Coordinates of C-alpha atoms in Angstrom, one line a residue:
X1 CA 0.0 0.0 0.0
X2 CA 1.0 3.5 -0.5
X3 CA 3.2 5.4 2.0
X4 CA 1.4 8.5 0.7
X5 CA -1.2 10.2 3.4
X6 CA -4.7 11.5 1.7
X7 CA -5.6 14.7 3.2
X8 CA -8.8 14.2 4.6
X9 CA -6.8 12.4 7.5
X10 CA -5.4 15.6 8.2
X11 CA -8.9 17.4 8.2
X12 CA -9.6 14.6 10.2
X13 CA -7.0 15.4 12.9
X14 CA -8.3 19.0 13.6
X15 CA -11.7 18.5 13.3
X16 CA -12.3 20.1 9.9
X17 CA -13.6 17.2 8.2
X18 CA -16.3 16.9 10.6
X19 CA -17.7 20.5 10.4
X20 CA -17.1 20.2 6.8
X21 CA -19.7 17.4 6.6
X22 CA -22.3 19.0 9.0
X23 CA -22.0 22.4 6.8
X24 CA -22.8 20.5 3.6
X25 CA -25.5 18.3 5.6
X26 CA -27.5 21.8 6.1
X27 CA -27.7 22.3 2.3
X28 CA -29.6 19.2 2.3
X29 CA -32.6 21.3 4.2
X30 CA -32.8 24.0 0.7
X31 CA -30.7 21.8 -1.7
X32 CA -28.2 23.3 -3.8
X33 CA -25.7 20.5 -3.9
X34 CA -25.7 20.7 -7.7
X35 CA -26.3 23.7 -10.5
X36 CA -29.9 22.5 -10.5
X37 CA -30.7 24.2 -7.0
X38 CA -34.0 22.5 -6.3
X39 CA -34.2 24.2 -3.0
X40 CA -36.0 21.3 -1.8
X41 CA -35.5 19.8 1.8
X42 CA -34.3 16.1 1.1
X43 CA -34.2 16.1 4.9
X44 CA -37.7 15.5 5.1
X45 CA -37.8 13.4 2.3
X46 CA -38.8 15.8 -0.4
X47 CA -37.4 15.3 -3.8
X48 CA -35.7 17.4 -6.6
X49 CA -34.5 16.8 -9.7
X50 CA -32.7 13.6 -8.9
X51 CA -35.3 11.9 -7.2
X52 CA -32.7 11.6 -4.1
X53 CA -34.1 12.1 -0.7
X54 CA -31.7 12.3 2.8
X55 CA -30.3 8.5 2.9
X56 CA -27.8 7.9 0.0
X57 CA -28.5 5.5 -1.9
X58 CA -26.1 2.5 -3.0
X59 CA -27.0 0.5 -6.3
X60 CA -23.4 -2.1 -6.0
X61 CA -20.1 -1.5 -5.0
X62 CA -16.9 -3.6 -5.9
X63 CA -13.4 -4.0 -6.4
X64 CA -13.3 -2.5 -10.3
X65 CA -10.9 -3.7 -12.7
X66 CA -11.9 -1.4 -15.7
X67 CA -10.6 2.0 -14.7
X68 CA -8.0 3.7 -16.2
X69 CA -4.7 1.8 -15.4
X70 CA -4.1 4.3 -12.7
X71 CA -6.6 3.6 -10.8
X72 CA -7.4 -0.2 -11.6
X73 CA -3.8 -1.3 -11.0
X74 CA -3.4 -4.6 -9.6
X75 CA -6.3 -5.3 -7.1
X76 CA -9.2 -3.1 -8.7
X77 CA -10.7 0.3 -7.7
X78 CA -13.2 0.0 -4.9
X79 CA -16.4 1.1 -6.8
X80 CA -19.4 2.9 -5.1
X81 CA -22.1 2.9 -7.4
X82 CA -24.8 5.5 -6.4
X83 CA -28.1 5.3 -7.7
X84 CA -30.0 8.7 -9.9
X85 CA -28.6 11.2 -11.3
X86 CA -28.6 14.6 -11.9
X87 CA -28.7 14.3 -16.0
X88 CA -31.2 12.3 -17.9
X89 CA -28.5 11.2 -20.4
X90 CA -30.4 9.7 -23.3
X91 CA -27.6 7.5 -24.5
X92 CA -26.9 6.4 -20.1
X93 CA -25.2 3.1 -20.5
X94 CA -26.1 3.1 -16.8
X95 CA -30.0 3.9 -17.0
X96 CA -31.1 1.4 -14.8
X97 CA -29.9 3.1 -12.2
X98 CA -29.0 6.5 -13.1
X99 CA -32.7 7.2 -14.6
X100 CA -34.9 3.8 -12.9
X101 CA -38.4 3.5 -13.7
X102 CA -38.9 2.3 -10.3
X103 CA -37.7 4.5 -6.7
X104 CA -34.4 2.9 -5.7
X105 CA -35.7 4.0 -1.9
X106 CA -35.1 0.0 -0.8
X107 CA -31.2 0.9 -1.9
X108 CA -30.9 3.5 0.7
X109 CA -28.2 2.7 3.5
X110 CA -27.1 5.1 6.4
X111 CA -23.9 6.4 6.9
X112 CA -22.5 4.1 8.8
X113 CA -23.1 1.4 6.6
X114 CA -21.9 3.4 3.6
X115 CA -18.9 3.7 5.7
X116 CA -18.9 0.5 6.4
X117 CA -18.4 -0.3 2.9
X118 CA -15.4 1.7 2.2
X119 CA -13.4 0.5 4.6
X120 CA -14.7 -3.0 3.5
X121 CA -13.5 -2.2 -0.3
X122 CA -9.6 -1.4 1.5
X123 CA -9.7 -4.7 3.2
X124 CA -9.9 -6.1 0.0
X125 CA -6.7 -4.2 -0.9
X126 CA -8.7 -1.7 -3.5
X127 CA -5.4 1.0 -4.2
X128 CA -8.8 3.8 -3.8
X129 CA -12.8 4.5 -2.9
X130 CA -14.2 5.5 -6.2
X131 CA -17.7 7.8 -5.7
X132 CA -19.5 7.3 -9.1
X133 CA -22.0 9.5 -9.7
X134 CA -21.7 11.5 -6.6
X135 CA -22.8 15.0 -7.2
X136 CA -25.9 14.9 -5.7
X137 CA -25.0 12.7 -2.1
X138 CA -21.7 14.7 -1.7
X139 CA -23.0 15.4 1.7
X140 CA -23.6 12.2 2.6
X141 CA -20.4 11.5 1.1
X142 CA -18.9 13.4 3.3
X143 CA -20.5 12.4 6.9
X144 CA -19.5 8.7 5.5
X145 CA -15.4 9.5 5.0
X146 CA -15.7 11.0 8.3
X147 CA -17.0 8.0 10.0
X148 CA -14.9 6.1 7.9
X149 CA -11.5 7.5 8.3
X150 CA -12.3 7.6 12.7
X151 CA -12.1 4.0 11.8
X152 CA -9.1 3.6 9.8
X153 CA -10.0 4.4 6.0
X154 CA -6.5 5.6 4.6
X155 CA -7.1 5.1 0.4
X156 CA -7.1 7.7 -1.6
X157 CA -11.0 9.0 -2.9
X158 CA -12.1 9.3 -6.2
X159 CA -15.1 11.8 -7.3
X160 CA -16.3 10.2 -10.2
X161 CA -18.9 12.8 -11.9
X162 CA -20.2 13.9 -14.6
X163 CA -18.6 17.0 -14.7
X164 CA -22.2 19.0 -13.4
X165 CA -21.0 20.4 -10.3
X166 CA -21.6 23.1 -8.1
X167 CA -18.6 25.3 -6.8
X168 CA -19.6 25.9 -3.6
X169 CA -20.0 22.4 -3.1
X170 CA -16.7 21.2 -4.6
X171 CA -15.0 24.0 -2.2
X172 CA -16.5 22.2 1.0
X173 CA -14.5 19.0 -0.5
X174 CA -11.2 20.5 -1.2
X175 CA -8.6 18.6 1.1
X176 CA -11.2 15.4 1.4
X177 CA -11.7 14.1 -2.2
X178 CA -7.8 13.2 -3.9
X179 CA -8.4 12.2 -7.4
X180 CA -11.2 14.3 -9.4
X181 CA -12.4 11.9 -12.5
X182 CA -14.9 14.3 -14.1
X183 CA -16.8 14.3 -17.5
X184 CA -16.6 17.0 -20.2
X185 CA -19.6 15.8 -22.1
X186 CA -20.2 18.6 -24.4
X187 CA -19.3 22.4 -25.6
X188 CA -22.3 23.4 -27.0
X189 CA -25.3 23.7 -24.3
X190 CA -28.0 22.9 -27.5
X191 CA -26.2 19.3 -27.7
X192 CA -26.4 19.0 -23.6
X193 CA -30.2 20.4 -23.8
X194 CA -30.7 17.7 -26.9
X195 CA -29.4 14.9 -25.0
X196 CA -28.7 15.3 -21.8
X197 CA -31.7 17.6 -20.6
X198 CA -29.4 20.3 -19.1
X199 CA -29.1 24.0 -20.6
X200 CA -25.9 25.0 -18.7
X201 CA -23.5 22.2 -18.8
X202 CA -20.9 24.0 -20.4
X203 CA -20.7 26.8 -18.0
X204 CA -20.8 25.2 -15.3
X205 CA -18.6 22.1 -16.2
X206 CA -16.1 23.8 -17.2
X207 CA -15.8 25.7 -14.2
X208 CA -16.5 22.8 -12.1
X209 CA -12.8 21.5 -13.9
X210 CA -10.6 24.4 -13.2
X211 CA -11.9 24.3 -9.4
X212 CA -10.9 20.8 -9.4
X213 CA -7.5 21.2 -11.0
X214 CA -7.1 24.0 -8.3
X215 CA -7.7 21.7 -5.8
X216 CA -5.3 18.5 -6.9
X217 CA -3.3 20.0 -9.3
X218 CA -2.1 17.1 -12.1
X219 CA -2.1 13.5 -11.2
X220 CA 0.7 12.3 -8.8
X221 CA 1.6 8.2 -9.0
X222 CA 3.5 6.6 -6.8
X223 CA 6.3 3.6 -7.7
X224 CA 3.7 1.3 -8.6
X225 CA 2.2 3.5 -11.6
X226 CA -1.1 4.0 -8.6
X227 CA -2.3 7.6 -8.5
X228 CA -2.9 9.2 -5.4
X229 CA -3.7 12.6 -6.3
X230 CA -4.4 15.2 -9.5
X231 CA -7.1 15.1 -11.9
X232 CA -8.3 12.8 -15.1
X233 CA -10.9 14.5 -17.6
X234 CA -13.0 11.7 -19.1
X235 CA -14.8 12.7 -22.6
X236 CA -16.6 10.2 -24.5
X237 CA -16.6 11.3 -28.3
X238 CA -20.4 11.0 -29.6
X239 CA -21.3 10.4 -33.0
X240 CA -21.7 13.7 -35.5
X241 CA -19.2 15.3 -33.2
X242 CA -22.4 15.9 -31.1
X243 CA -20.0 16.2 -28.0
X244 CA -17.8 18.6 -29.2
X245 CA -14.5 17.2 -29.1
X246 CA -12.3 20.0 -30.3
X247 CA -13.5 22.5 -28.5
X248 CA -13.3 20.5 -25.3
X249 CA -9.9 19.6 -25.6
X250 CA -8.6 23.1 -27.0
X251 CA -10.6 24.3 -23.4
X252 CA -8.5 21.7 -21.5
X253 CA -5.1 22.4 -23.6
X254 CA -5.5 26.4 -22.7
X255 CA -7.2 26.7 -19.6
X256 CA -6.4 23.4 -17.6
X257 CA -2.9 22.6 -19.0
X258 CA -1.6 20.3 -21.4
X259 CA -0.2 18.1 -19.1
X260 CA -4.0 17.1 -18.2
X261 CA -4.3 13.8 -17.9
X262 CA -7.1 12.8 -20.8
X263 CA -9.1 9.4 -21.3
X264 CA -10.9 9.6 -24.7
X265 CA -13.5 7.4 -24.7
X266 CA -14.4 5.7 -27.9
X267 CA -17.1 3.4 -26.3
X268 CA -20.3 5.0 -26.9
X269 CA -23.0 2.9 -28.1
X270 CA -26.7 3.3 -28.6
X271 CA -28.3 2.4 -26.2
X272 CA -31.5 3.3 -23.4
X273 CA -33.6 6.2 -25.4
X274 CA -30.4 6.7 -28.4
X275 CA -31.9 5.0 -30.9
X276 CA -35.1 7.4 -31.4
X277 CA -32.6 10.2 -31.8
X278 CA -31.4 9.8 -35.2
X279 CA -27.7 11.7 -34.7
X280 CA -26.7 9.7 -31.8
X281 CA -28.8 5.9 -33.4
X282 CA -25.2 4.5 -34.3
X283 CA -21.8 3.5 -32.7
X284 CA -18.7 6.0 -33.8
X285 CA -17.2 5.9 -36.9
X286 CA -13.5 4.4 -36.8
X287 CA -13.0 8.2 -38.7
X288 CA -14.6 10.0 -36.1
X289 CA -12.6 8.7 -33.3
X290 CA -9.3 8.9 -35.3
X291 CA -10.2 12.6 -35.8
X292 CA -10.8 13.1 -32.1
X293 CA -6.8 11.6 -31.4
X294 CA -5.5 14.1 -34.2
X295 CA -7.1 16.8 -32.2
X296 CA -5.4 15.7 -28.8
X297 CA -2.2 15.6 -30.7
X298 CA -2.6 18.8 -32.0
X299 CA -3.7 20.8 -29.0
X300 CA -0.3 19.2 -27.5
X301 CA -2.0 16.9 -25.2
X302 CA 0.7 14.8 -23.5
X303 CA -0.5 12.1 -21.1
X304 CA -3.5 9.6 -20.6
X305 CA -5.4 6.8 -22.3
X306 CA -6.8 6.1 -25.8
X307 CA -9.5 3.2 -25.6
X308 CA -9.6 0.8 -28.7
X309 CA -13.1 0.8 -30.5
X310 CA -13.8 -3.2 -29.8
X311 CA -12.9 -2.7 -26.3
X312 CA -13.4 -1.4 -22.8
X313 CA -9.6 -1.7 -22.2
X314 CA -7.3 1.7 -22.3
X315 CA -4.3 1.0 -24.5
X316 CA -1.2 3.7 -24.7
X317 CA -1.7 4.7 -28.0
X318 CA 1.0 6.0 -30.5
X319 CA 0.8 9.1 -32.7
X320 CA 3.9 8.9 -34.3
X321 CA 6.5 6.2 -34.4
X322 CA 8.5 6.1 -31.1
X323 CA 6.2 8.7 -29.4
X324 CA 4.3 6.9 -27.6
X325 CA 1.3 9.0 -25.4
X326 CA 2.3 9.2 -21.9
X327 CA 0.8 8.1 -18.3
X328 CA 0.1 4.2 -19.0

């Protein structure tokens, strides 16, 4: 395991961590945990936009092996899988429990249980707790890794989001989360309204990125190729450039810094409501993706992960001969 300390140990220490978690619990009463600001009180069970009411609410958790390398390594990345969602992502690979027909209320677990299962993922020697889909229980989140860490949690944690974030919540977790995994889904807001149901993505995605780079700077590894700290922008490229690759990645390349690490996703497939939207009713083009890596290469781009079009697996891909692109 990692001689490295994650900070929320320190916050721990003084106390911060705790009155870090109680001031985020009081959003819950008029919730603005996310740009959505439904302003409704989940504490007595009333629900907003994600249909998420005070208890968070856990569809699986595991040991994940299918993470970038960084955070896979050896013995998998200890998974939290929440349930809703903030988006209503037409093409969600991950509907069932991101967008459920049915409530998810008989997933709900308190904190102590949620707790419970982080420090049940490090016994079974996960290299990091990885939050996915966390934006709207970062409270929760919160009161957990405190109960957690008075108990011995030491891993590094891993805010895996899709990039729809509010600042001032993501300033309550500065010092607690350690590796921000975000999405940059789009750069036009008409593509995000189109087909993820949200008219400021852009906005406030982006701004939710340069907060997190403030925070954790670029990824840090240790001798066994494990991060431990910095950031990783996921974007998925979407057929018809619907997701607005270039512009994403010159936004990254100028404002975040080339040496951002990048995983450019070339998994997308139709599935959930894509089909009955004509632009986005087919995989990617083998053209479209290839067009997406000469855009990383030409924004100057130096580290992350490619992903091969017949698999889920990230692959260190090479632009031009003897240049391979860093970070795997």
């Amino acid at each position: 395991m990692s001689s490295y300390t994650p900070g929320y140990l320190k916050l721990l220490k003084t106390g911060e961590l705790n009155k870090r978690a109680e001031r985020l619990m009081v959003i819950l009463k008029d919730c603005t945990l996310c740009p959505r600001d439904c302003r409704v009180d989940r504490t007595a069970g009333r629900l907003g936009y994600c249909r998420s009411a005070y208890l968070p609410i856990v569809s699986s958790y595991c040991a994940h092996h299918g993470e970038e390398p960084v955070l896979s390594g050896r013995k998998g990345s200890g998974t939290i899988f929440f349930g809703n969602c903030n988006l209503r992502c037409v093409f969600c690979q991950n509907h069932q429990i991101s967008q459920p027909v049915c409530s998810l209320k008989e997933k709900e677990v308190g904190f102590e249980r949620l707790a419970d299962i982080m420090l049940e993922l490090q016994s079974q020697g996960c290299h990091n707790i990885n939050f996915v889909s966390p934006s709207h229980f970062a409270a929760q989140i919160a009161m957990a890794v405190d109960i957690a860490a008075s108990k011995g949690l030491r891993i590094p944690l891993v805010y895996n989001t899709n990039g729809y974030d509010s600042l001032d919540t993501l300033r309550f977790l500065d010092g607690i989360i350690n590796i921000y995994l975000p999405d940059i889904k789009y750069s036009d807001d008409n593509a995000a309204l189109e087909y993820s149901k949200v008219a400021d993505y852009v906005k406030h995605s982006r701004a939710a990125i340069l907060e997190m780079n403030r925070q954790v700077d670029e990824l840090v590894v240790d001798s066994d190729g494990i991060a431990h700290r910095g950031l990783i922008v996921r974007h998925l490229v979407l057929p018809n450039d619907l997701a607005g690759t270039k512009d994403s990645l010159r936004f990254i390349a100028e404002k975040v810094g080339r040496k951002t690490y990048i995983s450019l996703m070339s998994q997308y497939f139709p599935t959930h409501k894509a089909p009955e939207y004509p632009l986005i009713s087919r995989p990617i083009s083998y053209r479209e993706y290839e067009k997406a890596l000469e855009w990383l290469h030409s924004f100057g781009l130096e580290n992350g992960w490619i992903q091969y079009h017949s698999s889920s697996d990230y692959y260190r891909p090479d632009f031009e001969k003897d240049e391979p692109f860093k970070g795997d």
